[in-house]
PDB file of C-alpha atoms in Angstrom:
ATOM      1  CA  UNK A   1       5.122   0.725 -29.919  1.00 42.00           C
ATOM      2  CA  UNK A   2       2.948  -1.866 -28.273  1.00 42.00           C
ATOM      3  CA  UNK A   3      -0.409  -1.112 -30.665  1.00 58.00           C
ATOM      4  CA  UNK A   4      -0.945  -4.762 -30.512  1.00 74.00           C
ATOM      5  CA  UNK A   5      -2.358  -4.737 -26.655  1.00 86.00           C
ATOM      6  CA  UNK A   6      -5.912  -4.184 -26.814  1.00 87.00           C
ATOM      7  CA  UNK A   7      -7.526  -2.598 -24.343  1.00 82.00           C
ATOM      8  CA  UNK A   8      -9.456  -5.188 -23.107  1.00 86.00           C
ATOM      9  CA  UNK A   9      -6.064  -7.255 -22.729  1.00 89.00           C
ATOM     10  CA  UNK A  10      -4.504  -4.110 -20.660  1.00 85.00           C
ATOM     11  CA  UNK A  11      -7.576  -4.332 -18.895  1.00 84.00           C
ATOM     12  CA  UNK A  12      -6.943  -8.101 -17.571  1.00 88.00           C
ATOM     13  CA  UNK A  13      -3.253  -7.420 -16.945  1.00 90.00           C
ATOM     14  CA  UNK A  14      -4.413  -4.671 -14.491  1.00 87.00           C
ATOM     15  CA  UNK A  15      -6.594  -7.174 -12.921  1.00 87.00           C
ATOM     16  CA  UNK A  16      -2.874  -9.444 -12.552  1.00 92.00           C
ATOM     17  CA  UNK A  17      -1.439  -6.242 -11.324  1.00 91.00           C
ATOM     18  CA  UNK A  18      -4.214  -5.776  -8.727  1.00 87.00           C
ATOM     19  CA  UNK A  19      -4.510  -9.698  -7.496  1.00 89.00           C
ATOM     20  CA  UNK A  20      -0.622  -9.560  -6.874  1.00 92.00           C
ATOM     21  CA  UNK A  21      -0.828  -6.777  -4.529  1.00 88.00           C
ATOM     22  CA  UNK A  22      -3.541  -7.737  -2.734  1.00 85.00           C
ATOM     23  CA  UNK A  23      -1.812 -11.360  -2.736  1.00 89.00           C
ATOM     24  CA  UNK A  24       1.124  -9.112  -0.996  1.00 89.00           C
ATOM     25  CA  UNK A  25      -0.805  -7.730   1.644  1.00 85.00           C
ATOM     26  CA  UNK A  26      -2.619 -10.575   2.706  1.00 85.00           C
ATOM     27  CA  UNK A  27       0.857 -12.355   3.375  1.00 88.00           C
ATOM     28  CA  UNK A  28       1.777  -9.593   5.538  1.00 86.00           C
ATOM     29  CA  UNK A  29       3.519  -7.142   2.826  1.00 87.00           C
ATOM     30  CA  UNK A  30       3.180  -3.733   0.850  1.00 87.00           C
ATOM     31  CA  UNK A  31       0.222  -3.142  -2.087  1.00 85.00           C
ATOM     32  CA  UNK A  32       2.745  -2.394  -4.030  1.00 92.00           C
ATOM     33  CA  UNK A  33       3.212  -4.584  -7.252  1.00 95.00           C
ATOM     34  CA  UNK A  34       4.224  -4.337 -11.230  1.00 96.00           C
ATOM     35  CA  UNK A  35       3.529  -6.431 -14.127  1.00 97.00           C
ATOM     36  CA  UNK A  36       5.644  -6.323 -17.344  1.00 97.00           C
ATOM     37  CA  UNK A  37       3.866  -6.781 -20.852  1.00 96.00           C
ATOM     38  CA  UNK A  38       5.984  -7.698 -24.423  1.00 96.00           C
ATOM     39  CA  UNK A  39       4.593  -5.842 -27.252  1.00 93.00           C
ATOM     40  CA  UNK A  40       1.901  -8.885 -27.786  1.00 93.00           C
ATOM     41  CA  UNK A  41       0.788  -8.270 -24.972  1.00 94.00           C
ATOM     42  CA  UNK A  42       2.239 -11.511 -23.193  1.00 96.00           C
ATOM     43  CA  UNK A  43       3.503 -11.317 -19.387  1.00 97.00           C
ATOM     44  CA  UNK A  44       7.535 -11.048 -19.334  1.00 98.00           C
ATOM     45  CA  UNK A  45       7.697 -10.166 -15.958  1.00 98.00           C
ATOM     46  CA  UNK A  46       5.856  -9.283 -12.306  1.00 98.00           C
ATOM     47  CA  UNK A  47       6.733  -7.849  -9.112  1.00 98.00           C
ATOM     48  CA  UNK A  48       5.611  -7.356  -5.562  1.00 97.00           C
ATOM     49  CA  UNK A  49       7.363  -5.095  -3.291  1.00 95.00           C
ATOM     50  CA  UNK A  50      10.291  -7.072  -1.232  1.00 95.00           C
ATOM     51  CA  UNK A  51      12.470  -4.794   0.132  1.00 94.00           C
ATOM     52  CA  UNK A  52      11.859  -6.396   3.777  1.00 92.00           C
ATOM     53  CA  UNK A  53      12.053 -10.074   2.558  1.00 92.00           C
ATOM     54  CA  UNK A  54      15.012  -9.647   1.118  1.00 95.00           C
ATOM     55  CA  UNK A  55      16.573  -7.106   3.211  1.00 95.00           C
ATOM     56  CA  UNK A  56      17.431  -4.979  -0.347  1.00 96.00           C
ATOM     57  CA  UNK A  57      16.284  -1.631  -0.542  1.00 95.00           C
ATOM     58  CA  UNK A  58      15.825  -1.715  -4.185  1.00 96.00           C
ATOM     59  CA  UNK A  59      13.754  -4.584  -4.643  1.00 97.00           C
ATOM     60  CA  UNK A  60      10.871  -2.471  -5.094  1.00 96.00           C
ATOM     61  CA  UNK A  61       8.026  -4.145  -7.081  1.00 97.00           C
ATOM     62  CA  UNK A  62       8.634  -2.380 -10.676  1.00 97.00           C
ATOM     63  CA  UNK A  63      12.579  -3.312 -10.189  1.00 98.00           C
ATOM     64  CA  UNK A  64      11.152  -6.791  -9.214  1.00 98.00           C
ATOM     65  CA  UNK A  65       9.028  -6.985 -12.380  1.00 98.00           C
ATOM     66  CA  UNK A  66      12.179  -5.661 -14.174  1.00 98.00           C
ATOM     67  CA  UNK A  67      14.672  -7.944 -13.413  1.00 98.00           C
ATOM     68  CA  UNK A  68      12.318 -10.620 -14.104  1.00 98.00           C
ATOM     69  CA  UNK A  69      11.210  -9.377 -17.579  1.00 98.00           C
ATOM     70  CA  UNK A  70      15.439  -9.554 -17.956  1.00 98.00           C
ATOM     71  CA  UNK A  71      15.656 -12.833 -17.130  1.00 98.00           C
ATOM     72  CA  UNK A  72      12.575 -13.804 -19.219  1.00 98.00           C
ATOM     73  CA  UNK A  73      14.239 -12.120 -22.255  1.00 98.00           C
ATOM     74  CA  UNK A  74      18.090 -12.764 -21.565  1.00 98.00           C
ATOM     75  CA  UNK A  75      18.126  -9.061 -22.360  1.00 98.00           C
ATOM     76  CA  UNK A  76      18.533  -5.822 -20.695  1.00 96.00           C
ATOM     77  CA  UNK A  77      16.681  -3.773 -22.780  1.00 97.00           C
ATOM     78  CA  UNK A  78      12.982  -3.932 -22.200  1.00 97.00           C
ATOM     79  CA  UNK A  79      11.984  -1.705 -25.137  1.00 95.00           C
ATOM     80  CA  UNK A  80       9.019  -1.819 -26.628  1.00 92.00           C
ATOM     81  CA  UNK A  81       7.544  -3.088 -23.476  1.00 95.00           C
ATOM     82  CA  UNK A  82       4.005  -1.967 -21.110  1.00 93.00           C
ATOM     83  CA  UNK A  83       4.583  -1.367 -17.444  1.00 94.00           C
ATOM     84  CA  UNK A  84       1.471  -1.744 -15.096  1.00 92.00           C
ATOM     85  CA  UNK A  85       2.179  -1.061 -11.544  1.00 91.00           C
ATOM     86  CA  UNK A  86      -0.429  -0.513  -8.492  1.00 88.00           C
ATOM     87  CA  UNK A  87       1.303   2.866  -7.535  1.00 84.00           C
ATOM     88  CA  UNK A  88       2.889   5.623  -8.996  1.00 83.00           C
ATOM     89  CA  UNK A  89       6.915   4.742  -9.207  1.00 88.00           C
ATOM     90  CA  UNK A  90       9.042   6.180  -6.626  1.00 89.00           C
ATOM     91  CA  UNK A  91      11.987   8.159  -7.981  1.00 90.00           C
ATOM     92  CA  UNK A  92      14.789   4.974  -7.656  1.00 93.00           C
ATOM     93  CA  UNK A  93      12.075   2.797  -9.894  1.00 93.00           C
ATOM     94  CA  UNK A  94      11.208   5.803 -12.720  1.00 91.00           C
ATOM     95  CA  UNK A  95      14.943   5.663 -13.186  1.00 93.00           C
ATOM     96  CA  UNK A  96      15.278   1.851 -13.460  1.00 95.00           C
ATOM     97  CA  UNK A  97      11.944   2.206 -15.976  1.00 94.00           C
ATOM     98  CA  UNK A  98      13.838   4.444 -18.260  1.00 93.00           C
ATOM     99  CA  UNK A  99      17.054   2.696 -17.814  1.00 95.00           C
ATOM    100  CA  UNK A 100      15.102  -0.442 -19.430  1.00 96.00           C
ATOM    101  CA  UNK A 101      13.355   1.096 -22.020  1.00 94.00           C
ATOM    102  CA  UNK A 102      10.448   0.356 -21.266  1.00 94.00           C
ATOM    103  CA  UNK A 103       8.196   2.427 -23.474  1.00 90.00           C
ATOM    104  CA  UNK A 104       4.563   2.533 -21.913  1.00 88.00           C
ATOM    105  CA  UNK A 105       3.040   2.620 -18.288  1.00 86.00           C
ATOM    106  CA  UNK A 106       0.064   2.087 -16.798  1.00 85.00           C
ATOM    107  CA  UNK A 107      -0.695   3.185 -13.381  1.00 82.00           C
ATOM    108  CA  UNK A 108      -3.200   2.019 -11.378  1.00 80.00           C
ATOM    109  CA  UNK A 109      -2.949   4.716  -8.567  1.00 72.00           C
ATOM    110  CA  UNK A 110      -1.046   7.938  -8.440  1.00 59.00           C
ATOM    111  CA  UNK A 111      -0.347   9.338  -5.345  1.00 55.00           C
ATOM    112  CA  UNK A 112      -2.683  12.439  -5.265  1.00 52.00           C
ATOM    113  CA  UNK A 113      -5.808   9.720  -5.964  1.00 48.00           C
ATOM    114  CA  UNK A 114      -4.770   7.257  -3.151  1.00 46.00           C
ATOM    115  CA  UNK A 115      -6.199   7.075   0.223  1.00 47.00           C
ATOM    116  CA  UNK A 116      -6.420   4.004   2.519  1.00 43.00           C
ATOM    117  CA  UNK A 117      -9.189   2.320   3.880  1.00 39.00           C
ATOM    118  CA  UNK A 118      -9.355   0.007   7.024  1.00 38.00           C
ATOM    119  CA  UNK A 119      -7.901  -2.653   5.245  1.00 39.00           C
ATOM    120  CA  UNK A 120      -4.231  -1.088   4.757  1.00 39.00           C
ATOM    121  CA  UNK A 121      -4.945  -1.413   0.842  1.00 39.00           C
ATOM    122  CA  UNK A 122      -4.240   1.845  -1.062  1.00 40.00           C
ATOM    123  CA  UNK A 123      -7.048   2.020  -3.389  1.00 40.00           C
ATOM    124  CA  UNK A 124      -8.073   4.692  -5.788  1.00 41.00           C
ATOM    125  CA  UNK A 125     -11.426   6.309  -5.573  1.00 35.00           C
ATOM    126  CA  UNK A 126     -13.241   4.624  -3.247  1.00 31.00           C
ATOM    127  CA  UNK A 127     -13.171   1.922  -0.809  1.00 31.00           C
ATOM    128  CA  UNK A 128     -14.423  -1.555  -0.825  1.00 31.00           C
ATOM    129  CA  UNK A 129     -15.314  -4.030   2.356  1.00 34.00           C
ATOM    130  CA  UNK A 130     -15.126  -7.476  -0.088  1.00 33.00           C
ATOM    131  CA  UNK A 131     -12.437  -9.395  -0.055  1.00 30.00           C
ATOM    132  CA  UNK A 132     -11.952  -7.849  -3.468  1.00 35.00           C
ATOM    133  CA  UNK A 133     -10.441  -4.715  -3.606  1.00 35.00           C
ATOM    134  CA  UNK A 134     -11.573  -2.481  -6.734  1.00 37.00           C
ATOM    135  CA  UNK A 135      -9.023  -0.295  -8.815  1.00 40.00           C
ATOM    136  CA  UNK A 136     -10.001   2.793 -10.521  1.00 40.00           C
ATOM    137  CA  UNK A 137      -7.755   2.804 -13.847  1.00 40.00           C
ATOM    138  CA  UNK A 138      -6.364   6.591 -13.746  1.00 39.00           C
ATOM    139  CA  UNK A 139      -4.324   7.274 -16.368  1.00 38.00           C
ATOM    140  CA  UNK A 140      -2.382   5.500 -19.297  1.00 39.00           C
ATOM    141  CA  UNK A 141       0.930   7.733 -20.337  1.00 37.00           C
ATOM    142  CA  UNK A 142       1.542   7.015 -24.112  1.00 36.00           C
ATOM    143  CA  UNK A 143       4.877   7.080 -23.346  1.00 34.00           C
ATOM    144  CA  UNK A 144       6.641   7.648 -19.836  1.00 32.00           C
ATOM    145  CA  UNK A 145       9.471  10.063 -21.324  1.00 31.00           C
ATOM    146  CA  UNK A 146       6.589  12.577 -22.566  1.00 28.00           C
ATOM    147  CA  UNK A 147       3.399  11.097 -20.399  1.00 33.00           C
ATOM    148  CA  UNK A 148       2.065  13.511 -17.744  1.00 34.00           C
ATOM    149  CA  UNK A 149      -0.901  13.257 -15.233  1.00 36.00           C
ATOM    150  CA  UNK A 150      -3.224  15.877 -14.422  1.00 37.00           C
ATOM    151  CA  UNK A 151      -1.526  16.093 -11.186  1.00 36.00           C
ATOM    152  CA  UNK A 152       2.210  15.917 -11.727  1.00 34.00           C
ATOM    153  CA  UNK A 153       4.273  15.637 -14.522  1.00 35.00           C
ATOM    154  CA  UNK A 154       7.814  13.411 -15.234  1.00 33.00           C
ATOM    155  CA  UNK A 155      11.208  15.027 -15.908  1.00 36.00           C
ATOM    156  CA  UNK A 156      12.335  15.710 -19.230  1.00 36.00           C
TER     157      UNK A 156
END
């Protein structure tokens, strides 16, 4: 169950998380990316929303991050596995999480902390005017079956 990840190596893999969306926006696209984590702790997979690039309306960026994790694997099942994505998952990407096993998330924004400054960025918390945009680390659901968030919680 992915005790191997310290927290200090979750913390640097949200820092990934947060570079590749702000990577996306700057070349004209969404803030909305994924990373995927084995149980060491080691990057299997990333995503950045793509749904206009490719003209595919599920190549969100956790679905991006999945596929790639797949292909990094040569398996389907992604158990054992950390999710960190900018934004809370839509419904079409909770699915695909769950569908892959993946057994931990970390969010970097949930949608009842976002807000967007004059940047475009969806940030949590506050805004920033560097070039740099800060992340507020909101929650970390033990597991994404049973996880909940002070402001929603995820189907049974």
């Amino acid at each position: 169950m992915c005790k191997s990840i310290t927290e200090e190596r979750l913390t640097e893999s949200a820092d990934i998380a947060i570079d590749l969306a702000v990577s996306s926006v700057k070349a004209n696209g969404l803030p909305f990316s994924a990373i995927i984590l084995d149980r060491n702790g080691d990057l299997i997979g990333q995503g950045v929303n793509q749904v206009t690039k490719h003209l595919d309306c599920t190549a969100h960026a956790e679905v991006q991050a999945i596929r790639e994790a797949s292909r990094s694997t040569k398996d389907v099942s992604l158990r054992g596995t950390t999710l960190i994505a900018s934004g809370e998952p839509c419904a079409l990407c909770y699915m695909a999480i769950r569908m892959a096993g993946i057994e931990k998330e970390k969010l970097l924004c949930c949608r009842i902390d976002t807000r967007c400054n004059n940047t475009g960025l969806i940030i949590c918390g506050h805004t920033s005017t560097s070039t740099r945009v800060s992340f507020r680390i909101l929650r970390f659901f033990p597991s994404i079956t049973r996880g909940s968030c002070s402001h929603f919680s995820w189907p049974k």
